[in-house]
Amino acid sequence: MKYIDEFREPELIARTSAEIRRLADPARHYRFMEVCGGHTHAIYRFGLKDLLPPNIELVHGPGCPVCVLPMGRIDDGLAIAAQGGVVFTAFGDMMRVPGTQGSPLEHKARGADIRIVYSPADALKLARANPEKHVMFFAIGFETTAPSTALTLMRANAEGVRNFSVFCNHVTIIPAIRAILDSPDMRIDAFIGPGHVSTVIGCRPYEWIARHEGKPIVVSGFEPLDVLQSVAMLLRQLRAKEAKVENQYRRVVPWEGNRAALRAMAEVFTLRSYFEWRGMGFISQSALALRDSYAEWDAERRFSVPGIRVTDPKAAQCGEVLKGVLKPAQCKLFGNECTPERPVGALMVSSEGACAAYYQYEHRKSALVSIPA
Amino acid sequence: MCLAIPGKILEASSVGLNRIATVQFGGITRQIYLDFVPDANPGDYVLAHVGFALSVIDQGEAERTYALLEEMGALAEDERGER
């Protein structure tokens, strides 16, 4: 097994799709939220929506770190980059996210020292190699990514690398799911749970969703058969009037998560009392900050950060799309003012953003389909 | 963002405080830190994200999931009376 091709096997996909049709009650409309942007991308990339009966609606969730980051945080990070001798480093998918005065890439074009890194460890390497400069890593991501930032900071500490800091925007998935369930305009029947976040946090943190909210949740892998099998598992729970946490992605996700990764996070991070999410507002205890013992590596404490709140462009409806209230194409700017080449909102930037995924895979297809046969 | 891909550990070594591995993803290889998967060994498949392995892929579980899928498909066919 190489763990990819097996889970893309066409005949099994056809059979699983048939099983889903058998399990779905035609008299009922189902709304399943895929929490993770990786699933959103897989669903569009593999055309999985077309393999489901029309009464199963997939609602895209908030699990796209680039998308949920408010514009003010990008401006704050870029304000640090504007200070002399600072190298701003970030993952590639941050580079085209618009701030008030343009994206990191546009700031680079104007002369700021902005570089793409593949890993936080590469940012630390850059700091070691450039002792005369200060390297700041613009950290984003859920619990999948936070342990890697934590371990990098532990290394910086152990090695005494002082010209390195982290601008921390790490967020946690559970409070976001809670905010969605608490939102009055949201009606979700069940959840496709985030697979890679769960490699770290395990499956236990979702138990309240089943127990107290009565919603089934299946932690799912990202290949076509993984997602389809998860949909079938959710339907089976709903048919049996059950609500439990199931783990479809057992080959990767241990029920208890990854202890070493959780330990690293606990060593370096503390919960912020609140954090702003784009489109969702302030959510309490939903993000991580560096502990006092790591203050020296905390860019927010080392540099003066404007901390300005910026409201999104009025016409862009990123918030509604992010919460699953609107589909990407229902936003007035979609495909007109807002395209992957010139994004207005972050959901059009990241490949996991619902708008970018929809634009790349679904948009043109629907144009083709609309030609009368 | 939470994209993580399976790759095969070709070799592992210790560099200072870290255990680091050469991991093959399809046609390319990369250096991946093994700090979060201390029990991973050459020959194992790991799931890597931003340069760090987060999980050792459990072959037995992968096979069980696949067997379940095959079984599910067979059930669907029985009920539809096909074949």
Short mmCIF file of C-alpha atoms in Angstrom, two decimals:
data_model
loop_
_atom_site.label_atom_id
_atom_site.label_comp_id
_atom_site.label_asym_id
_atom_site.label_seq_id
_atom_site.Cartn_x
_atom_site.Cartn_y
_atom_site.Cartn_z
CA MET A 1 0.00 0.00 0.00
CA LYS A 2 1.16 3.53 -0.77
CA TYR A 3 -1.94 4.99 0.92
CA ILE A 4 -3.06 7.18 -1.98
CA ASP A 5 -4.02 5.20 -5.09
CA GLU A 6 -5.92 2.57 -3.11
CA PHE A 7 -8.28 5.24 -1.86
CA ARG A 8 -8.94 6.57 -5.38
CA GLU A 9 -10.03 3.26 -6.87
CA PRO A 10 -12.78 4.09 -9.41
CA GLU A 11 -14.87 0.96 -9.02
CA LEU A 12 -14.96 1.22 -5.23
CA ILE A 13 -15.86 4.89 -5.58
CA ALA A 14 -18.83 3.97 -7.77
CA ARG A 15 -19.93 1.32 -5.32
CA THR A 16 -19.58 3.60 -2.28
CA SER A 17 -21.55 6.25 -4.10
CA ALA A 18 -24.30 3.65 -4.73
CA GLU A 19 -24.26 2.74 -1.05
CA ILE A 20 -24.70 6.41 -0.12
CA ARG A 21 -27.74 6.67 -2.39
CA ARG A 22 -29.17 3.58 -0.73
CA LEU A 23 -28.62 4.98 2.77
CA ALA A 24 -29.96 8.49 2.12
CA ASP A 25 -33.65 9.01 2.81
CA PRO A 26 -35.02 10.67 -0.36
CA ALA A 27 -37.64 12.50 1.73
CA ARG A 28 -34.96 14.27 3.73
CA HIS A 29 -32.49 17.07 3.05
CA TYR A 30 -29.08 16.56 4.67
CA ARG A 31 -26.62 19.33 5.53
CA PHE A 32 -23.15 17.99 6.36
CA MET A 33 -20.40 20.43 7.23
CA GLU A 34 -16.85 19.54 6.29
CA VAL A 35 -14.96 21.50 8.93
CA CYS A 36 -11.58 21.37 7.22
CA GLY A 37 -10.58 23.32 4.12
CA GLY A 38 -8.57 20.32 2.99
CA HIS A 39 -11.84 18.44 2.62
CA THR A 40 -13.41 21.37 0.76
CA HIS A 41 -10.53 21.23 -1.70
CA ALA A 42 -10.78 17.43 -2.08
CA ILE A 43 -14.55 17.62 -2.62
CA TYR A 44 -14.17 20.06 -5.53
CA ARG A 45 -10.96 18.62 -6.93
CA PHE A 46 -12.36 15.11 -7.20
CA GLY A 47 -15.89 16.20 -8.08
CA LEU A 48 -17.28 14.33 -5.08
CA LYS A 49 -20.41 16.47 -4.93
CA ASP A 50 -21.48 14.90 -8.22
CA LEU A 51 -21.26 11.45 -6.66
CA LEU A 52 -23.77 12.33 -3.96
CA PRO A 53 -27.55 12.48 -4.34
CA PRO A 54 -28.86 16.06 -4.61
CA ASN A 55 -30.43 15.98 -1.15
CA ILE A 56 -27.00 15.75 0.50
CA GLU A 57 -25.63 19.26 0.78
CA LEU A 58 -22.01 19.77 1.77
CA VAL A 59 -21.51 22.98 3.75
CA HIS A 60 -17.97 24.36 3.85
CA GLY A 61 -16.62 25.05 7.30
CA PRO A 62 -14.13 27.48 8.82
CA GLY A 63 -11.08 25.17 8.70
CA CYS A 64 -8.93 27.31 6.44
CA PRO A 65 -6.41 29.25 8.54
CA VAL A 66 -5.61 31.80 5.84
CA CYS A 67 -9.32 32.47 5.33
CA VAL A 68 -10.23 33.08 8.97
CA LEU A 69 -7.35 35.47 9.66
CA PRO A 70 -8.65 39.04 9.95
CA MET A 71 -7.01 41.61 7.70
CA GLY A 72 -5.75 43.60 10.70
CA ARG A 73 -3.41 40.77 11.66
CA ILE A 74 -1.86 40.78 8.17
CA ASP A 75 -1.37 44.54 8.45
CA ASP A 76 0.23 44.06 11.88
CA GLY A 77 2.64 41.44 10.55
CA LEU A 78 3.53 43.63 7.59
CA ALA A 79 4.12 46.59 9.94
CA ILE A 80 6.85 44.51 11.60
CA ALA A 81 8.26 43.64 8.17
CA ALA A 82 8.56 47.37 7.44
CA GLN A 83 10.99 47.84 10.33
CA GLY A 84 14.65 47.86 9.32
CA GLY A 85 16.61 44.61 9.33
CA VAL A 86 13.55 42.38 9.62
CA VAL A 87 13.02 39.36 7.38
CA PHE A 88 9.31 38.42 7.21
CA THR A 89 8.82 34.70 6.60
CA ALA A 90 5.56 32.85 6.00
CA PHE A 91 4.11 29.83 4.23
CA GLY A 92 3.46 30.26 0.52
CA ASP A 93 -0.30 30.46 0.86
CA MET A 94 0.01 33.61 3.00
CA MET A 95 1.82 35.53 0.29
CA ARG A 96 -1.12 36.69 -1.81
CA VAL A 97 -3.54 37.37 1.05
CA PRO A 98 -4.51 41.03 0.80
CA GLY A 99 -3.79 43.42 3.65
CA THR A 100 -5.04 47.03 3.61
CA GLN A 101 -1.95 48.17 1.72
CA GLY A 102 -1.57 45.04 -0.38
CA SER A 103 -0.42 41.46 0.13
CA PRO A 104 2.96 40.32 1.51
CA LEU A 105 4.00 39.71 -2.12
CA GLU A 106 3.17 43.30 -3.05
CA HIS A 107 5.11 44.55 -0.04
CA LYS A 108 8.04 42.44 -1.22
CA ALA A 109 7.82 44.11 -4.62
CA ARG A 110 8.07 47.47 -2.82
CA GLY A 111 11.31 46.37 -1.15
CA ALA A 112 10.39 44.62 2.10
CA ASP A 113 12.43 41.48 2.83
CA ILE A 114 9.68 38.87 2.59
CA ARG A 115 10.42 35.20 2.02
CA ILE A 116 8.44 32.01 1.63
CA VAL A 117 9.37 29.12 3.90
CA TYR A 118 8.16 25.54 3.71
CA SER A 119 8.51 24.96 7.46
CA PRO A 120 8.97 27.06 10.60
CA ALA A 121 12.24 25.12 10.97
CA ASP A 122 13.42 26.75 7.72
CA ALA A 123 12.70 30.19 9.20
CA LEU A 124 14.88 29.33 12.20
CA LYS A 125 17.60 28.11 9.81
CA LEU A 126 17.41 31.47 8.05
CA ALA A 127 17.89 33.23 11.41
CA ARG A 128 20.97 31.13 12.19
CA ALA A 129 22.44 31.91 8.77
CA ASN A 130 21.74 35.66 9.04
CA PRO A 131 22.76 36.72 12.55
CA GLU A 132 22.82 40.40 11.52
CA LYS A 133 19.09 40.28 10.67
CA HIS A 134 15.95 39.52 12.63
CA VAL A 135 13.83 36.73 11.18
CA MET A 136 10.13 36.85 12.05
CA PHE A 137 7.92 33.86 11.24
CA PHE A 138 4.27 34.75 10.57
CA ALA A 139 2.67 31.64 12.08
CA ILE A 140 -0.79 30.52 11.00
CA GLY A 141 -2.62 27.25 11.25
CA PHE A 142 -4.71 25.01 13.46
CA GLU A 143 -3.44 22.29 15.78
CA THR A 144 -1.93 20.49 12.79
CA THR A 145 0.65 23.25 12.39
CA ALA A 146 1.00 24.68 15.91
CA PRO A 147 3.20 21.81 17.24
CA SER A 148 5.79 22.48 14.53
CA THR A 149 5.95 26.15 15.50
CA ALA A 150 6.21 25.09 19.16
CA LEU A 151 9.09 22.71 18.53
CA THR A 152 10.90 25.32 16.44
CA LEU A 153 10.62 27.79 19.34
CA MET A 154 11.89 25.15 21.79
CA ARG A 155 14.91 24.73 19.53
CA ALA A 156 15.49 28.48 19.29
CA ASN A 157 15.38 28.55 23.09
CA ALA A 158 17.72 25.57 23.51
CA GLU A 159 20.22 26.96 21.01
CA GLY A 160 19.90 30.54 22.25
CA VAL A 161 18.94 31.94 18.83
CA ARG A 162 17.90 35.50 19.71
CA ASN A 163 17.35 37.01 16.26
CA PHE A 164 14.21 34.96 15.68
CA SER A 165 10.58 35.55 16.62
CA VAL A 166 7.10 34.27 15.90
CA PHE A 167 4.04 36.40 15.14
CA CYS A 168 1.53 33.90 16.43
CA ASN A 169 -1.87 33.49 14.75
CA HIS A 170 -2.42 29.85 15.63
CA VAL A 171 -6.08 29.01 16.20
CA THR A 172 -7.91 26.05 17.67
CA ILE A 173 -10.70 24.17 15.93
CA ILE A 174 -13.09 23.25 18.76
CA PRO A 175 -14.19 26.82 19.67
CA ALA A 176 -14.87 27.48 15.97
CA ILE A 177 -17.15 24.43 15.75
CA ARG A 178 -18.87 25.58 18.91
CA ALA A 179 -19.40 29.06 17.42
CA ILE A 180 -20.98 27.49 14.34
CA LEU A 181 -23.31 25.35 16.41
CA ASP A 182 -24.25 28.40 18.51
CA SER A 183 -24.95 30.50 15.41
CA PRO A 184 -28.71 30.95 14.99
CA ASP A 185 -28.66 30.90 11.16
CA MET A 186 -26.81 27.60 11.02
CA ARG A 187 -28.50 24.25 10.66
CA ILE A 188 -26.08 21.33 10.35
CA ASP A 189 -27.09 17.68 10.61
CA ALA A 190 -23.64 16.18 11.03
CA PHE A 191 -19.94 16.91 10.67
CA ILE A 192 -17.11 15.52 8.58
CA GLY A 193 -14.33 15.95 11.13
CA PRO A 194 -10.89 17.37 10.31
CA GLY A 195 -8.42 14.55 9.70
CA HIS A 196 -5.05 16.14 10.18
CA VAL A 197 -5.96 18.35 13.15
CA SER A 198 -7.07 15.09 14.76
CA THR A 199 -3.66 13.43 14.31
CA VAL A 200 -2.63 15.92 17.01
CA ILE A 201 -5.72 16.40 19.22
CA GLY A 202 -7.22 12.91 18.71
CA CYS A 203 -10.96 12.20 18.67
CA ARG A 204 -11.95 12.84 22.29
CA PRO A 205 -12.30 16.64 21.97
CA TYR A 206 -15.29 16.07 19.64
CA GLU A 207 -17.29 13.99 22.10
CA TRP A 208 -19.44 16.94 23.27
CA ILE A 209 -20.66 17.44 19.69
CA ALA A 210 -22.21 13.97 19.75
CA ARG A 211 -23.17 13.85 23.42
CA HIS A 212 -24.49 17.36 24.04
CA GLU A 213 -25.41 18.61 20.58
CA GLY A 214 -26.67 15.26 19.31
CA LYS A 215 -24.75 15.59 16.03
CA PRO A 216 -22.80 12.72 14.47
CA ILE A 217 -19.19 13.44 13.56
CA VAL A 218 -16.82 11.25 11.55
CA VAL A 219 -13.11 12.13 11.48
CA SER A 220 -12.19 11.65 7.84
CA GLY A 221 -9.23 11.18 5.54
CA PHE A 222 -8.76 13.27 2.39
CA GLU A 223 -8.84 10.81 -0.49
CA PRO A 224 -12.11 10.42 -2.43
CA LEU A 225 -12.97 7.09 -0.82
CA ASP A 226 -12.23 8.48 2.64
CA VAL A 227 -14.70 11.33 2.22
CA LEU A 228 -17.37 9.12 0.63
CA GLN A 229 -17.02 6.46 3.31
CA SER A 230 -17.38 9.17 5.97
CA VAL A 231 -20.60 10.40 4.34
CA ALA A 232 -21.92 6.82 4.39
CA MET A 233 -20.95 6.48 8.07
CA LEU A 234 -22.79 9.71 8.93
CA LEU A 235 -25.89 8.52 7.05
CA ARG A 236 -25.79 5.23 8.93
CA GLN A 237 -25.68 7.05 12.26
CA LEU A 238 -28.58 9.30 11.26
CA ARG A 239 -30.61 6.31 10.08
CA ALA A 240 -30.04 4.57 13.41
CA LYS A 241 -30.82 7.88 15.21
CA GLU A 242 -27.39 7.77 16.80
CA ALA A 243 -24.87 10.51 17.45
CA LYS A 244 -21.31 9.44 18.11
CA VAL A 245 -17.73 10.24 17.21
CA GLU A 246 -16.36 7.79 14.67
CA ASN A 247 -12.90 7.63 13.17
CA GLN A 248 -12.82 6.77 9.48
CA TYR A 249 -9.14 7.81 9.25
CA ARG A 250 -7.80 5.22 11.67
CA ARG A 251 -4.72 4.51 9.58
CA VAL A 252 -3.46 7.99 10.48
CA VAL A 253 -5.45 9.28 13.47
CA PRO A 254 -4.96 7.61 16.86
CA TRP A 255 -7.97 8.10 19.15
CA GLU A 256 -5.74 9.80 21.73
CA GLY A 257 -3.89 12.06 19.28
CA ASN A 258 -0.15 12.72 19.37
CA ARG A 259 1.17 13.13 22.91
CA ALA A 260 4.59 14.49 21.90
CA ALA A 261 2.95 17.17 19.75
CA LEU A 262 0.48 18.12 22.49
CA ARG A 263 3.35 18.33 24.99
CA ALA A 264 5.28 20.71 22.74
CA MET A 265 2.19 22.92 22.35
CA ALA A 266 1.60 22.98 26.12
CA GLU A 267 5.24 23.91 26.75
CA VAL A 268 5.20 26.94 24.43
CA PHE A 269 1.63 28.20 24.06
CA THR A 270 -1.13 29.51 26.25
CA LEU A 271 -4.75 30.20 25.24
CA ARG A 272 -5.65 33.78 24.37
CA SER A 273 -8.77 34.88 26.20
CA TYR A 274 -10.27 35.85 22.84
CA PHE A 275 -9.27 36.21 19.20
CA GLU A 276 -10.96 37.73 16.17
CA TRP A 277 -11.95 35.41 13.31
CA ARG A 278 -12.78 36.82 9.91
CA GLY A 279 -16.52 36.64 9.38
CA MET A 280 -17.17 35.07 12.75
CA GLY A 281 -16.15 37.87 15.10
CA PHE A 282 -14.45 37.40 18.44
CA ILE A 283 -14.41 33.82 19.74
CA SER A 284 -13.26 33.25 23.30
CA GLN A 285 -10.29 30.95 23.97
CA SER A 286 -9.95 30.19 20.29
CA ALA A 287 -6.30 31.04 19.64
CA LEU A 288 -2.81 30.55 20.99
CA ALA A 289 -0.20 33.02 22.20
CA LEU A 290 3.36 32.44 23.38
CA ARG A 291 3.81 31.83 27.10
CA ASP A 292 5.72 34.39 29.19
CA SER A 293 8.70 32.01 29.26
CA TYR A 294 8.90 32.51 25.46
CA ALA A 295 8.31 36.29 25.55
CA GLU A 296 11.74 36.87 24.03
CA TRP A 297 10.64 35.12 20.82
CA ASP A 298 7.19 36.73 20.72
CA ALA A 299 7.06 39.23 17.84
CA GLU A 300 4.00 40.91 19.35
CA ARG A 301 6.03 41.79 22.45
CA ARG A 302 9.35 42.53 20.76
CA PHE A 303 7.98 44.93 18.18
CA SER A 304 5.43 47.66 18.44
CA VAL A 305 2.40 46.37 16.56
CA PRO A 306 -0.36 48.80 15.52
CA GLY A 307 -3.10 46.31 16.44
CA ILE A 308 -5.62 48.02 14.18
CA ARG A 309 -8.94 46.36 13.48
CA VAL A 310 -9.84 46.45 9.82
CA THR A 311 -13.29 45.65 8.56
CA ASP A 312 -13.56 43.57 5.40
CA PRO A 313 -14.61 45.24 2.16
CA LYS A 314 -18.38 45.75 2.50
CA ALA A 315 -19.28 44.11 -0.78
CA ALA A 316 -17.33 40.92 -0.04
CA GLN A 317 -19.41 38.31 1.78
CA CYS A 318 -16.51 36.21 3.06
CA GLY A 319 -18.11 35.86 6.49
CA GLU A 320 -21.31 34.33 5.16
CA VAL A 321 -19.38 31.94 2.92
CA LEU A 322 -17.06 31.04 5.78
CA LYS A 323 -19.96 30.10 8.00
CA GLY A 324 -21.60 28.11 5.23
CA VAL A 325 -24.60 30.48 5.00
CA LEU A 326 -23.79 31.40 1.38
CA LYS A 327 -22.24 29.32 -1.39
CA PRO A 328 -19.18 30.93 -3.03
CA ALA A 329 -20.96 31.81 -6.28
CA GLN A 330 -23.73 33.58 -4.35
CA CYS A 331 -21.30 36.32 -3.30
CA LYS A 332 -21.70 39.39 -5.52
CA LEU A 333 -17.96 39.72 -6.12
CA PHE A 334 -17.32 36.06 -6.99
CA GLY A 335 -15.62 35.67 -10.34
CA ASN A 336 -16.01 39.38 -11.12
CA GLU A 337 -14.04 41.69 -8.85
CA CYS A 338 -12.75 38.74 -6.84
CA THR A 339 -10.70 36.09 -8.67
CA PRO A 340 -7.65 34.00 -7.72
CA GLU A 341 -5.50 36.40 -9.76
CA ARG A 342 -6.85 39.47 -7.94
CA PRO A 343 -8.45 38.25 -4.72
CA VAL A 344 -10.53 40.63 -2.61
CA GLY A 345 -11.12 38.13 0.18
CA ALA A 346 -8.87 35.45 1.62
CA LEU A 347 -11.22 32.63 0.64
CA MET A 348 -10.20 33.26 -2.96
CA VAL A 349 -6.50 32.96 -2.09
CA SER A 350 -5.81 29.71 -0.31
CA SER A 351 -6.33 26.57 -2.38
CA GLU A 352 -8.40 25.40 0.58
CA GLY A 353 -10.57 28.48 0.60
CA ALA A 354 -14.08 27.57 -0.54
CA CYS A 355 -14.09 30.32 -3.19
CA ALA A 356 -10.73 29.37 -4.73
CA ALA A 357 -11.67 25.68 -4.82
CA TYR A 358 -15.07 26.50 -6.30
CA TYR A 359 -13.54 28.86 -8.86
CA GLN A 360 -10.90 26.38 -9.97
CA TYR A 361 -12.99 23.24 -10.27
CA GLU A 362 -16.70 24.02 -10.21
CA HIS A 363 -17.13 27.45 -11.78
CA ARG A 364 -16.03 26.56 -15.30
CA LYS A 365 -17.72 23.19 -15.14
CA SER A 366 -21.08 24.79 -14.33
CA ALA A 367 -20.54 27.11 -17.29
CA LEU A 368 -20.09 24.05 -19.49
CA VAL A 369 -23.05 22.22 -18.02
CA SER A 370 -25.36 25.14 -18.65
CA ILE A 371 -24.97 24.72 -22.42
CA PRO A 372 -28.22 23.02 -23.51
CA ALA A 373 -27.66 19.46 -24.68
CA MET B 1 -3.03 24.45 4.94
CA CYS B 2 -3.49 21.27 6.95
CA LEU B 3 -2.32 19.43 3.86
CA ALA B 4 -0.22 16.50 4.96
CA ILE B 5 1.10 13.80 2.71
CA PRO B 6 2.24 10.21 3.22
CA GLY B 7 5.86 9.40 2.49
CA LYS B 8 8.25 6.52 3.13
CA ILE B 9 11.22 6.88 5.49
CA LEU B 10 14.37 5.93 3.60
CA GLU B 11 16.82 6.62 6.40
CA ALA B 12 16.85 8.28 9.79
CA SER B 13 19.67 9.86 11.76
CA SER B 14 20.21 12.04 14.80
CA VAL B 15 21.50 15.58 14.30
CA GLY B 16 22.18 17.28 17.62
CA LEU B 17 18.93 17.25 19.54
CA ASN B 18 16.79 16.20 16.60
CA ARG B 19 15.97 13.00 14.83
CA ILE B 20 15.71 13.72 11.16
CA ALA B 21 14.78 11.46 8.27
CA THR B 22 15.02 11.35 4.51
CA VAL B 23 11.45 10.73 3.39
CA GLN B 24 10.34 9.86 -0.11
CA PHE B 25 7.09 11.40 -1.44
CA GLY B 26 6.37 9.95 -4.86
CA GLY B 27 9.40 10.98 -6.90
CA ILE B 28 10.98 13.48 -4.51
CA THR B 29 12.72 13.22 -1.16
CA ARG B 30 12.73 15.71 1.71
CA GLN B 31 14.30 16.03 5.14
CA ILE B 32 11.56 15.55 7.75
CA TYR B 33 11.84 15.88 11.53
CA LEU B 34 10.71 12.84 13.51
CA ASP B 35 10.37 14.50 16.93
CA PHE B 36 6.63 13.82 17.11
CA VAL B 37 6.94 10.19 16.00
CA PRO B 38 9.83 8.87 18.12
CA ASP B 39 9.07 5.25 17.22
CA ALA B 40 9.18 5.70 13.43
CA ASN B 41 11.79 3.67 11.57
CA PRO B 42 13.11 3.34 8.02
CA GLY B 43 10.51 1.55 5.89
CA ASP B 44 7.59 3.13 7.78
CA TYR B 45 5.22 5.52 6.04
CA VAL B 46 4.70 8.78 7.90
CA LEU B 47 2.30 11.63 7.40
CA ALA B 48 4.31 14.84 7.08
CA HIS B 49 3.17 18.43 7.49
CA VAL B 50 5.40 21.56 7.18
CA GLY B 51 8.54 19.48 7.59
CA PHE B 52 7.45 17.47 10.63
CA ALA B 53 6.04 13.93 10.71
CA LEU B 54 2.79 13.89 12.70
CA SER B 55 1.81 10.25 12.50
CA VAL B 56 3.12 6.84 11.49
CA ILE B 57 0.64 5.29 9.09
CA ASP B 58 -0.82 2.09 10.48
CA GLN B 59 -0.82 -0.44 7.66
CA GLY B 60 -3.16 -2.82 9.48
CA GLU B 61 -5.75 -0.07 9.94
CA ALA B 62 -5.37 1.02 6.31
CA GLU B 63 -6.10 -2.52 5.19
CA ARG B 64 -9.09 -2.79 7.53
CA THR B 65 -10.54 0.49 6.20
CA TYR B 66 -10.07 -0.74 2.66
CA ALA B 67 -11.69 -4.09 3.47
CA LEU B 68 -14.68 -2.24 4.96
CA LEU B 69 -15.01 -0.24 1.77
CA GLU B 70 -14.99 -3.39 -0.31
CA GLU B 71 -17.58 -4.92 1.96
CA MET B 72 -19.79 -1.82 1.81
CA GLY B 73 -19.69 -1.85 -1.97
CA ALA B 74 -20.62 -5.52 -2.04
CA LEU B 75 -23.60 -4.84 0.23
CA ALA B 76 -24.84 -2.05 -1.98
CA GLU B 77 -24.73 -4.37 -4.97
CA ASP B 78 -26.58 -7.14 -3.18
CA GLU B 79 -29.40 -4.81 -2.26
CA ARG B 80 -29.69 -3.39 -5.73
CA GLY B 81 -29.75 -6.93 -7.05
CA GLU B 82 -26.91 -6.28 -9.49
CA ARG B 83 -24.45 -8.94 -10.67
#
